[in-house]
Coordinates of C-alpha atoms in Angstrom, one line a residue:
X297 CA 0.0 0.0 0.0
X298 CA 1.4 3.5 -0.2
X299 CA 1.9 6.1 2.3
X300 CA -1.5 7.9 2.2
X301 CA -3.2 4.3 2.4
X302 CA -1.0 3.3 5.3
X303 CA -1.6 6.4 7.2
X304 CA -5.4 6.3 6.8
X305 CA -5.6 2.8 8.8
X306 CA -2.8 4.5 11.4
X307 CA -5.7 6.8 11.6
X308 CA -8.7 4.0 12.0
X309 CA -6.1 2.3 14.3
X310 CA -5.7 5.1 16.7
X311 CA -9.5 6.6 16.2
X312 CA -10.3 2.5 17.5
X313 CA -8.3 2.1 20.2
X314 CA -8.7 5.7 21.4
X315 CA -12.4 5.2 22.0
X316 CA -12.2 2.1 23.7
X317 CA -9.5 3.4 25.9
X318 CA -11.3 6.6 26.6
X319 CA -14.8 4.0 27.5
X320 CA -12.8 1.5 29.8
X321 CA -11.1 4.7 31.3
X322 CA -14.3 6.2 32.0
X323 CA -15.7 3.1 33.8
X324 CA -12.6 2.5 36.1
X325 CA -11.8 6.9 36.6
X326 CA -14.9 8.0 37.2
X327 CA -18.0 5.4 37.4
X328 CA -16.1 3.3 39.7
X329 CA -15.1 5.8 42.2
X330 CA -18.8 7.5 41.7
X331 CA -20.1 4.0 42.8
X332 CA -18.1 3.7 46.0
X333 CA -18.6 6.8 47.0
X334 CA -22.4 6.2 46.9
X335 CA -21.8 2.6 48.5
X336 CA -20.0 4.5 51.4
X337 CA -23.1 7.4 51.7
X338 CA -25.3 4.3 52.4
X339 CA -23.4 2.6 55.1
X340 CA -23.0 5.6 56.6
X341 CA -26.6 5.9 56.8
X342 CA -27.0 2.4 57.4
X343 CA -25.2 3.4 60.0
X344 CA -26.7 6.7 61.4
X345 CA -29.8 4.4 61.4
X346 CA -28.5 1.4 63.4
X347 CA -27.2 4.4 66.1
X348 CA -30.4 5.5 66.5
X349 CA -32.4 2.4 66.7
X350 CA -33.2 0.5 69.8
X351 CA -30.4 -2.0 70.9
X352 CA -31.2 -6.0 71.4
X353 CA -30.2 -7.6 74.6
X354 CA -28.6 -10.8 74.8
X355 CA -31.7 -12.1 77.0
X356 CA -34.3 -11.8 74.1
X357 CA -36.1 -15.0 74.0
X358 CA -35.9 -17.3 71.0
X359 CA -39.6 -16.5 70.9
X360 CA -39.0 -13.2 70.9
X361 CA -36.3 -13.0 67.7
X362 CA -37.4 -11.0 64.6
X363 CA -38.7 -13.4 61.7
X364 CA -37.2 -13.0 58.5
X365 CA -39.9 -10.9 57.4
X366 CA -39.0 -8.2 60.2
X367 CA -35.1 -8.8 59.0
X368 CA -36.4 -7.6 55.4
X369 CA -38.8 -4.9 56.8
X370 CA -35.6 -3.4 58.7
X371 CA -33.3 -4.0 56.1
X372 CA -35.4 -2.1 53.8
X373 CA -35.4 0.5 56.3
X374 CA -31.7 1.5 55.8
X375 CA -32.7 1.5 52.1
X376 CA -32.0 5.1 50.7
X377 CA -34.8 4.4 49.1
X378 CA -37.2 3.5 51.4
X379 CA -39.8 6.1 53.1
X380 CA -41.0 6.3 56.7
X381 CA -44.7 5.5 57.0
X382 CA -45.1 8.6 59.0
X383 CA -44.8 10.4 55.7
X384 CA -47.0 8.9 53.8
X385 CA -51.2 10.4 53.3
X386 CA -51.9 7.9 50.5
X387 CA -50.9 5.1 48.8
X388 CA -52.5 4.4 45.0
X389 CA -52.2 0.6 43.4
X390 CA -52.8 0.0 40.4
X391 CA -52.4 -2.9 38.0
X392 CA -48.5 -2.0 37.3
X393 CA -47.6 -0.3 40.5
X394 CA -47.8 1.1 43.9
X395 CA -47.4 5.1 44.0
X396 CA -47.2 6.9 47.6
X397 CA -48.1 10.1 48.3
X398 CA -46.1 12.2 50.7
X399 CA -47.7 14.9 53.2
X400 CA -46.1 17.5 50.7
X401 CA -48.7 16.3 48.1
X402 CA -45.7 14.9 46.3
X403 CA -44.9 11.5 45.0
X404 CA -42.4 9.9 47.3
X405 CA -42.0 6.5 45.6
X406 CA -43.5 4.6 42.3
X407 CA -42.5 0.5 43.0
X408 CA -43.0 -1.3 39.8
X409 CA -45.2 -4.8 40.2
X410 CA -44.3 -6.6 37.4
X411 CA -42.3 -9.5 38.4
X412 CA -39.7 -8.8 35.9
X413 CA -38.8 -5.5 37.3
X414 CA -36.6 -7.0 40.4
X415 CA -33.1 -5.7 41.7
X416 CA -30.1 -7.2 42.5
X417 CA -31.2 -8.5 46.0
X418 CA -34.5 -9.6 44.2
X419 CA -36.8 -7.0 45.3
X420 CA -39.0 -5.5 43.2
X421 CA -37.6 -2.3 41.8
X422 CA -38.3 1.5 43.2
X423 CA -37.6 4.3 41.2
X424 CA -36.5 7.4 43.4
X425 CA -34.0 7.5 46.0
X426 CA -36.2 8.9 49.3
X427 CA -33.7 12.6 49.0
X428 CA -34.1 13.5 45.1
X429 CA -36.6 16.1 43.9
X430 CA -39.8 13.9 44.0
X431 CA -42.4 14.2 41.1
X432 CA -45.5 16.6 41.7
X433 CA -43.8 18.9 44.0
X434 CA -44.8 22.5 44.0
X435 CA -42.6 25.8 44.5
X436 CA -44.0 29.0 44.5
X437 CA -42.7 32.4 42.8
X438 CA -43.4 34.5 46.0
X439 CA -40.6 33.5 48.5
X440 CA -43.3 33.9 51.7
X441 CA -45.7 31.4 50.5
X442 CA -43.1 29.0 49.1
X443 CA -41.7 28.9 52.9
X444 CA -45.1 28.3 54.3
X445 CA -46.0 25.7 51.4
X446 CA -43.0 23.7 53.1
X447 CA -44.5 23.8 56.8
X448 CA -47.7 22.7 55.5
X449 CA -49.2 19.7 55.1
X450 CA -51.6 18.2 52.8
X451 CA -54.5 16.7 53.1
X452 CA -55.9 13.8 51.3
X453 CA -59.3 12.0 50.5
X454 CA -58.4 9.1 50.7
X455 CA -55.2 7.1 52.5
X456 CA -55.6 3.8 50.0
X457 CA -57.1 4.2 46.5
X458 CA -57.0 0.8 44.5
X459 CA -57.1 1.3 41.1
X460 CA -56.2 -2.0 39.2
X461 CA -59.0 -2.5 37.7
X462 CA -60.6 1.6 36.8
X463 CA -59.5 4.5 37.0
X464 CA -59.8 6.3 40.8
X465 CA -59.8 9.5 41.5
X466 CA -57.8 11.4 44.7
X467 CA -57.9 14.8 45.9
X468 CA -54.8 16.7 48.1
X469 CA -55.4 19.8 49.5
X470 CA -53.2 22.3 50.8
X471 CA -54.2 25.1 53.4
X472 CA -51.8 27.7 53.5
X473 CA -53.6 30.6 55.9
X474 CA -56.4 30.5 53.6
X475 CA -54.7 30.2 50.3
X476 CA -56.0 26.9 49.2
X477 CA -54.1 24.6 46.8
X478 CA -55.7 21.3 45.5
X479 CA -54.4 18.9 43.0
X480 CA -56.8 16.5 41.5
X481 CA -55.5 13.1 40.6
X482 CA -56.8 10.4 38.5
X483 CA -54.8 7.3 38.3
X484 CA -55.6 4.6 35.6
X485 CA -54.8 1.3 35.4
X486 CA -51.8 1.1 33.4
X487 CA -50.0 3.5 35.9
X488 CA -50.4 7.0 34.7
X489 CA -51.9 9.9 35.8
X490 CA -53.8 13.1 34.9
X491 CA -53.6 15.9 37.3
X492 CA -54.9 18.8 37.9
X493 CA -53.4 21.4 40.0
X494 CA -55.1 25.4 40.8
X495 CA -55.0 27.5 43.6
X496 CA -57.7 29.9 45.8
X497 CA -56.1 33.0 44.5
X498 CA -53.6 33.5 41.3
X499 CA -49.9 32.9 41.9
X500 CA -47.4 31.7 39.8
X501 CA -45.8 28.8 40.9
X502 CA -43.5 25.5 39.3
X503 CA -44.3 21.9 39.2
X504 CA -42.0 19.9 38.8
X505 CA -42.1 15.8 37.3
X506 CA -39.1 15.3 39.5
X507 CA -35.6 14.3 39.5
X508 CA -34.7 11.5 37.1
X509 CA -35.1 7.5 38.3
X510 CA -31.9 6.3 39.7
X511 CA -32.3 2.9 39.0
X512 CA -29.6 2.1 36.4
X513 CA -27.3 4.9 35.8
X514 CA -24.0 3.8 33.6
X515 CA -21.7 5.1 31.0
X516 CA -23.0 2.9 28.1
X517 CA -26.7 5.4 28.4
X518 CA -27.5 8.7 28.4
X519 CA -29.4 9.9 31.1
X520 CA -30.8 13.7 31.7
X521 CA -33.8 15.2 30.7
X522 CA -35.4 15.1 27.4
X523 CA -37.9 17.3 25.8
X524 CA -40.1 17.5 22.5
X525 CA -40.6 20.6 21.2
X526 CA -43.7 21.3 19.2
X527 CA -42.1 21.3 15.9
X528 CA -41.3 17.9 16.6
X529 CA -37.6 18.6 17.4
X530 CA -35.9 16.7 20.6
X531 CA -34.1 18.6 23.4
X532 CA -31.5 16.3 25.3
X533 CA -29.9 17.4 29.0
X534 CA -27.2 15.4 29.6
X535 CA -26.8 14.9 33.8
X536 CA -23.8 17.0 34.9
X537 CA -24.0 19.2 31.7
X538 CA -26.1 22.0 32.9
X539 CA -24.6 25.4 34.6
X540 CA -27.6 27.8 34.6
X541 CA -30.5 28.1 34.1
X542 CA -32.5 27.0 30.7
X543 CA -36.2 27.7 29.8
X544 CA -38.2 26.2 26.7
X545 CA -41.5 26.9 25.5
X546 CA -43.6 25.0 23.2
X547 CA -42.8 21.7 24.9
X548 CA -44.9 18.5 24.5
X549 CA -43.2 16.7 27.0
X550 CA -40.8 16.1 29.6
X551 CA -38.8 13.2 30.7
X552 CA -36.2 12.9 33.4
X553 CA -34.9 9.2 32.6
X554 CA -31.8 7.1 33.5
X555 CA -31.0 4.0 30.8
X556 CA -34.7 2.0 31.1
X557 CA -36.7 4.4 33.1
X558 CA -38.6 7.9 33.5
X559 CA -40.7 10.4 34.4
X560 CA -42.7 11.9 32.3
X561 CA -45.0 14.9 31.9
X562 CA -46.5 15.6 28.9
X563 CA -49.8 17.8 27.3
X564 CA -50.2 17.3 23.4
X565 CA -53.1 19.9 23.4
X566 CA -51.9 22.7 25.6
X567 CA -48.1 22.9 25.5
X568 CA -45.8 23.3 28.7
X569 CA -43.2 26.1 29.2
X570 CA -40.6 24.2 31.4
X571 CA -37.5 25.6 32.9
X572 CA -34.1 23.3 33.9
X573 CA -32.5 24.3 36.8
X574 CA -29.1 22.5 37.8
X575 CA -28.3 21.0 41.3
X576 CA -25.7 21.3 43.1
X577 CA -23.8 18.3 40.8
X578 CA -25.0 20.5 37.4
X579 CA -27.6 17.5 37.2
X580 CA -31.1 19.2 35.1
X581 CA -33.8 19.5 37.5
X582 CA -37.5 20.2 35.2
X583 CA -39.8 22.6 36.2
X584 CA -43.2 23.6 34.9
X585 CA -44.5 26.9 34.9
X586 CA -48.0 27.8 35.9
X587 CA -50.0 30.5 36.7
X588 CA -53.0 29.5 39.3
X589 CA -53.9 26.4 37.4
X590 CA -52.4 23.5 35.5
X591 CA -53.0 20.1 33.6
X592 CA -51.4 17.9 32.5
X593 CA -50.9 13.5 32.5
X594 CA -47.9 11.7 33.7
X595 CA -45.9 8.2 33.8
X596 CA -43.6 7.3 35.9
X597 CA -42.0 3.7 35.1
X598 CA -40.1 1.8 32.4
X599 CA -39.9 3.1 29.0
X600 CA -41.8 0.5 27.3
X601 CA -42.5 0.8 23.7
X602 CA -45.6 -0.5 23.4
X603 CA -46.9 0.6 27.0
X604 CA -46.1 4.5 25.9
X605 CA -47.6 3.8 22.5
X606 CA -50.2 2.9 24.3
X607 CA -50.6 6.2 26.3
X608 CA -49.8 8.2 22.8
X609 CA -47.8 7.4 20.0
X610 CA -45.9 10.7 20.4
X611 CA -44.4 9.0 23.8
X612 CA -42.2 6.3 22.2
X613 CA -40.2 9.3 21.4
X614 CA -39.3 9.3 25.4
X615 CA -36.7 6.3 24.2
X616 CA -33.8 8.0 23.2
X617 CA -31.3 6.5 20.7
X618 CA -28.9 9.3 20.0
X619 CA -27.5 10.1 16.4
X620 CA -28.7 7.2 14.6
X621 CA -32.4 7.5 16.0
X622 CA -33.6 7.6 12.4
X623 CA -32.9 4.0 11.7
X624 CA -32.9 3.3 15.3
X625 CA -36.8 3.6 15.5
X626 CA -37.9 1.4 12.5
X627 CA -35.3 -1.2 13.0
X628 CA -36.8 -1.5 16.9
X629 CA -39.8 -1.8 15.6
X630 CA -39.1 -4.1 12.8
X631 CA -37.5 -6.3 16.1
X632 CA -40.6 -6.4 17.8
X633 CA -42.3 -7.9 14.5
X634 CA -39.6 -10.3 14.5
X635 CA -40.9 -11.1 18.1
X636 CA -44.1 -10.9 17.4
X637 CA -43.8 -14.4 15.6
X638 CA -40.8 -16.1 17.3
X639 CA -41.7 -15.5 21.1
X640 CA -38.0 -15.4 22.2
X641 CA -36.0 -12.1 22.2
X642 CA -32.6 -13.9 22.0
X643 CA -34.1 -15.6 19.0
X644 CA -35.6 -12.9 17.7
X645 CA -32.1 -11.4 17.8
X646 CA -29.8 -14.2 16.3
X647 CA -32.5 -13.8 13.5
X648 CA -32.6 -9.7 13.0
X649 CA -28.3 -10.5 12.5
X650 CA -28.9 -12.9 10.1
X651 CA -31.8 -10.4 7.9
X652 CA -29.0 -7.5 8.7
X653 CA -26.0 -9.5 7.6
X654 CA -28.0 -11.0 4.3
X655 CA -28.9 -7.1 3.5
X656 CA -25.6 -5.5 3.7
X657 CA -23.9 -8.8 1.7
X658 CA -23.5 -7.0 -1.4
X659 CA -21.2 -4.2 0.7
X660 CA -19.6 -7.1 2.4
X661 CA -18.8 -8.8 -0.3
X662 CA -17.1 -5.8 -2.0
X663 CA -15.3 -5.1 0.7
X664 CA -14.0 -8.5 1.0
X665 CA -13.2 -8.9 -3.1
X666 CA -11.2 -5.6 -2.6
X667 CA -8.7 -6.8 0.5
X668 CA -8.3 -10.0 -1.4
X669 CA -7.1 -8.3 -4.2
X670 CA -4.6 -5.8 -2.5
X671 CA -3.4 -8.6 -0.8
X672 CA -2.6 -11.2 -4.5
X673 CA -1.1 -7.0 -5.3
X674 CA 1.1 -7.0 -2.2
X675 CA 4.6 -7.8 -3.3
X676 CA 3.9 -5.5 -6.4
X677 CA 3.2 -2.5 -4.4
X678 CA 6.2 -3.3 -2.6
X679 CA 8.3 -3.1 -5.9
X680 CA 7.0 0.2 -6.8
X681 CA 7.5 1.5 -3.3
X682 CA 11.2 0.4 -3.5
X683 CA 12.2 1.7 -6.8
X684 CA 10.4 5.2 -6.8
X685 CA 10.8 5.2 -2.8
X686 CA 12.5 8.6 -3.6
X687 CA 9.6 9.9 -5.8
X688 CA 6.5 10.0 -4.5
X689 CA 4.7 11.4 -7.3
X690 CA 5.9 8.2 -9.9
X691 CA 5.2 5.8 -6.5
X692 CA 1.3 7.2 -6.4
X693 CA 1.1 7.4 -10.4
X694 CA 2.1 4.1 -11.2
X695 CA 0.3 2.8 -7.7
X696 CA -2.7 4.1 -9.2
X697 CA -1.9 2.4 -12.9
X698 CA -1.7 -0.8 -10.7
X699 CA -4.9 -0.8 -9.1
X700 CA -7.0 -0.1 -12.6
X701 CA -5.0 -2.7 -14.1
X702 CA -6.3 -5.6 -11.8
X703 CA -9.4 -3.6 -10.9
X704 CA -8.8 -2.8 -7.5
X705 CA -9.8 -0.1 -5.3
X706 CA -7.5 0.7 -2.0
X707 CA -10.2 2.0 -0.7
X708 CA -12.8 -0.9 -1.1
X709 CA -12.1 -2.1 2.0
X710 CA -12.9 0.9 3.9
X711 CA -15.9 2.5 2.2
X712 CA -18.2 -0.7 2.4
X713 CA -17.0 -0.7 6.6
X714 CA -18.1 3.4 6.8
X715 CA -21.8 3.1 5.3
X716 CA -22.3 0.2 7.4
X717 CA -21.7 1.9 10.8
X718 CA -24.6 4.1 11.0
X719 CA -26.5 0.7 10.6
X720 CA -24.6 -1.0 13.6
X721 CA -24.6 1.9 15.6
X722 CA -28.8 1.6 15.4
X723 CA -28.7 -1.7 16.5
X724 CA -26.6 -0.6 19.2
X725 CA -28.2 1.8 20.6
X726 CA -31.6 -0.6 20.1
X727 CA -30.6 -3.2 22.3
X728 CA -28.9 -0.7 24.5
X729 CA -31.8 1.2 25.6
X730 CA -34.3 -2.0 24.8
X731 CA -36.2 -2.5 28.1
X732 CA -38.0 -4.9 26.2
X733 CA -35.1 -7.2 26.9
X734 CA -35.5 -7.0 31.0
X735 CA -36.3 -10.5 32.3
X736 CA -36.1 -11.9 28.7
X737 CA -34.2 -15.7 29.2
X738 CA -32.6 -17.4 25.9
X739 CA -31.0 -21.0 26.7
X740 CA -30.0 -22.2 29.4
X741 CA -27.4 -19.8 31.5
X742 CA -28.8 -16.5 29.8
X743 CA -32.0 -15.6 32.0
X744 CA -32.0 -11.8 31.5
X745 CA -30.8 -10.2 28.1
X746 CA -30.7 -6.5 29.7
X747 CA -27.9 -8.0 32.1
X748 CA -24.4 -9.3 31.5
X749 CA -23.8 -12.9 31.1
X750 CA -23.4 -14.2 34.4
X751 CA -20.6 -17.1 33.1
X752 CA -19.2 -14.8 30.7
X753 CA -19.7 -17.5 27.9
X754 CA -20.8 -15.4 25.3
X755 CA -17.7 -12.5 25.9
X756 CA -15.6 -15.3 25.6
X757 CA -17.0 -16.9 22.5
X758 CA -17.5 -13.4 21.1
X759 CA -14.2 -12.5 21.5
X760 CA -12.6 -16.0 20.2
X761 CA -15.0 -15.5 16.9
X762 CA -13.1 -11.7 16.3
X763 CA -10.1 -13.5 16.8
X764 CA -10.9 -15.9 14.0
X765 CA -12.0 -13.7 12.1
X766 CA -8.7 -11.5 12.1
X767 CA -6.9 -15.2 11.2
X768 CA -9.0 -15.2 8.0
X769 CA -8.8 -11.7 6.7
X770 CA -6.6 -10.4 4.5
X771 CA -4.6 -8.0 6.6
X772 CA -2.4 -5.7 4.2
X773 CA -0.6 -3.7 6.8
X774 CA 3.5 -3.6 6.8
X775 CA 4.3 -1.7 9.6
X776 CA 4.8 -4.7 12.4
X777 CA 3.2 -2.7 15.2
X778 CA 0.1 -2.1 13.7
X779 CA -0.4 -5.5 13.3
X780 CA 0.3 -6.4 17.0
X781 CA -1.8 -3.5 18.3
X782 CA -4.6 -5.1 16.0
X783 CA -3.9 -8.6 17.1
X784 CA -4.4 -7.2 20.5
X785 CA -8.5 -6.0 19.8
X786 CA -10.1 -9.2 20.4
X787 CA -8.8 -9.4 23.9
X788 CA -9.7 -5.3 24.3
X789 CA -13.3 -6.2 23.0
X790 CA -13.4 -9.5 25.0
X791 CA -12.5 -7.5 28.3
X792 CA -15.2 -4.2 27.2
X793 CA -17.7 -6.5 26.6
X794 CA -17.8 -8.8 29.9
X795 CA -19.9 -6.1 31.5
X796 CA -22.5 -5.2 28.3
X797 CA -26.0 -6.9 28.3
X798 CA -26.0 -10.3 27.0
X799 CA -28.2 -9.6 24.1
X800 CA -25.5 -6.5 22.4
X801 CA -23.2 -9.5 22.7
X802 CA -25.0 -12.0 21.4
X803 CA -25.6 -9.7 18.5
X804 CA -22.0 -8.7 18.1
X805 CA -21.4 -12.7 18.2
X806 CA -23.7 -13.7 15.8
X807 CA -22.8 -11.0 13.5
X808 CA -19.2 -12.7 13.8
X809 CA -20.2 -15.5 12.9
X810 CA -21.6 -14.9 10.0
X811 CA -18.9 -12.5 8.6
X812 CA -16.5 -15.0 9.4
X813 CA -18.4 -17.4 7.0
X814 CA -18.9 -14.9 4.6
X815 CA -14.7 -14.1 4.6
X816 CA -14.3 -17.7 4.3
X817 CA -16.3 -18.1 1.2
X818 CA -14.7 -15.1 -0.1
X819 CA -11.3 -16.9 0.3
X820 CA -12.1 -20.1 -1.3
X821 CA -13.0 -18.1 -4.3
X822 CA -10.2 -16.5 -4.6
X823 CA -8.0 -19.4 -3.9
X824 CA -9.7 -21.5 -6.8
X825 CA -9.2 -19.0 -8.7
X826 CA -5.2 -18.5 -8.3
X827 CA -5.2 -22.6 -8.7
X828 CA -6.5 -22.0 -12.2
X829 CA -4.2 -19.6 -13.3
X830 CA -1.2 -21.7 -11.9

């Protein structure tokens, strides 16, 4: 190859290994140390909480010992995400989960029922940590009522409302020396909400859908706040990206949302003007203006497709998949037809590869034809290199008389790899942000696809396959590092790819797969047809 050739894969080397560096950097520099820190914040409350609670005596009865039940009640007391009763006015259950209103009229905690939606201890999973900016909270403009709104509590209709089966209604009132402030709540089935919130006398005040879910909260997935304009444009808030102040009108809806789940408020008849306000960790905090009365319906759970369909087709737009959302959208839903038919989401994702991998052949296959090619055209590139190795304008003119002859384009290789990335990039970002996958079992050892493998079987076999697959590829480099440094990615990949969720890698192994079948037909080819010229 010459020069400019080698340096533009010195330049896909470095642009590789730079990225993966910078993602495994990022998960030991600053994830890590972000997760201990919040592991040591909960002992020490843990802690606080075992100081201040009653001590056993050795002569407790037998009789007398806590059950296991009372172990998990008090266990789940240290929780930061559990809530003292005494704060609690009412608690709403519907048919996908159990929502509990705080004496601040607020929402203190959504715990999702489905049995799918479990933590790592196996309990079912809560969205809000019990110190965050809780959903439905209201702050006034006028500084005086604002401090009184914070003294007083609310009162509520009802202290149970059961609405699994219809929708119930609930009403919170707020008396704050005569100026009265009521929110009128009707929850539904499916979980959401409507609400409506006015006030005795006008005053401007903010609502706010509350600080984002802190249920899974990694480097691989945005998380932030998210808003739809309405021209149909999206506005993304990455957490620790905003230093002042922002305010937006026009807006359809809001979502404050970690990888798989949110909090939504949204009006598609009467648009919101919402403001962003940092904390103190330049984390987005929404707000929602009003002016002595407000509507609007919420959600607060995972970001299901078809459940936010459900609620309006405008919502699946709350599932954000970056750049490539354009292909990310239809290929998702062209997944869930695959599934529609097959049952099995590890199924359903061997077989979207295989559709993926059949589609792009025709790019593959150039690609392929074109390294096999500079690589029969190897020691004559090297000739010319040698003899004009003191004139580069004769090297790259009779380089270039070289490829027509034989019909071979240096840069085949590369331009059939660039328009497929958009393409994989989709699919990455689908089965990134793909709740869908949560509690979705394929064969044997894999019982959840959202989570990594728990043998590491698929890593492994995923990073043996790109280790083949190197074996049989032409590989046209002459500089010996480069080659090293490449031989080197499989075990990079293998290592990155121990923590993603088992479905990315069965997809990454699978595509594997077939490519390597694809290079090895490519190679037989091309080696019956050197026989026949011998």
């Amino acid at each position: 190859m010459n020069q400019q050739d080698n340096g533009m894969q010195k330049r896909m080397l470095i642009m590789t290994l730079v990225v993966f560096v910078f993602f495994i950097a990022y998960e030991f520099l600053v994830l890590k140390p972000q997760q201990e820190e919040k592991a040591k914040q909960a002992q020490i409350a843990k802690e606080q909480s075992q100081n201040a609670a009653p001590q056993i005596t050795s002569n407790v009865s037998p009789a007398a010992q806590p059950s296991s039940e009372d172990m998990k009640k008090s266990i789940s007391a240290l929780s930061s995400k559990a809530i003292g009763d005494s704060e609690i006015i009412s608690t709403i259950t519907t048919a996908k989960n159990i929502i509990q209103i705080d004496k601040l009229g607020r929402v203190a905690q959504v715990t999702l029922l489905e049995k799918k939606y479990k933590d790592e201890e196996g309990n079912q999973i809560k969205l809000f940590e019990a110190n965050q900016l809780r959903p439905l909270e209201v702050r006034f403009a006028n500084a005086d009522t604002n401090e009184k709104a914070f003294k007083t509590a609310y009162a509520s209709s009802s202290s149970k409302v059961d609405a699994t089966a219809t929708e119930q209604k609930l009403t919170l009132t707020q008396n704050i020396d005569g100026f009265i402030v009521t929110k009128d709540l009707t929850f539904y089935p499916d979980g959401h909400y409507d609400i409506n919130v006015k006030t005795s006398e006008k005053q401007q005040f903010f609502i706010t859908n509350g600080f984002r879910p802190n249920v899974l909260v990694d480097m691989y997935a945005d998380h932030g706040v998210y808003l739809k304009l309405n021209d149909g444009t999206m506005s993304l808030t990455s957490d620790e990206n905003l230093e002042k102040v922002e305010s937006h009108t026009g807006i359809k809806f809001v979502s404050n949302f970690d990888r798989y789940y949110a909090t939504v408020a949204y009006n598609f008849e009467n648009s919101l003007q919402v403001s962003l306000m940092p904390d103190s960790s330049n984390n987005p905090q929404s707000f929602i203006h009003a002016n002595g009365d407000i509507s609007f319906s919420g959600f607060m759970g995972p970001k299901n497709f078809n459940d936010l369909k459900a609620l309006n087709p405008e919502l699946t737009d709350v599932i954000e998949y970056g750049w490539f959302t354009f292909i990310a959208k239809p290929m998702f839903t062209f997944l869930q037809f695959i599934q529609s038919y097959v049952g099995n989401w590890g199924w359903t994702i061997v077989i979207l590869t295989i559709l993926i991998k059949l589609i792009l052949y025709p790019l593959s296959y150039k690609g392929m034809v074109s390294m096999q090619k500079l690589k029969d055209l190897a020691p004559k590139m090297k000739e010319i290199q040698t003899k004009y190795k003191d004139d580069k304008q004769k090297q790259s003119m009779h380089m270039m008389e070289l490829y027509k002859k034989h019909g071979a384009n240096p840069m085949g290789g590369c331009l059939p790899l660039i328009l497929q990335i958009p393409v994989f990039f989709a699919i990455y970002r689908v089965l990134l942000n793909s709740i869908e996958l949560k509690g979705a079992e394929w064969i044997l050892w894999i019982n959840d696809l959202a989570e990594m493998d728990p043998y590491f079987v698929l890593p492994i076999l995923m990073g043996a396959s790109m280790y083949l697959q190197q074996k049989i590829t032409p590989n046209t480099m002459q500089d010996e590092m480069q080659r090293k440094i490449f031989q080197m990615l499989p075990v990079v990949f293998t290592f990155f790819f121990l923590w993603f969720p088992a479905g990315l890698t069965l997809y990454w192994f699978v595509n594997n797969v077939f490519t390597i079948s694809q290079q090895y037909y490519i190679n037989r080819m091309f080696e019956k047809q050197r026989a026949a010229k011998k």
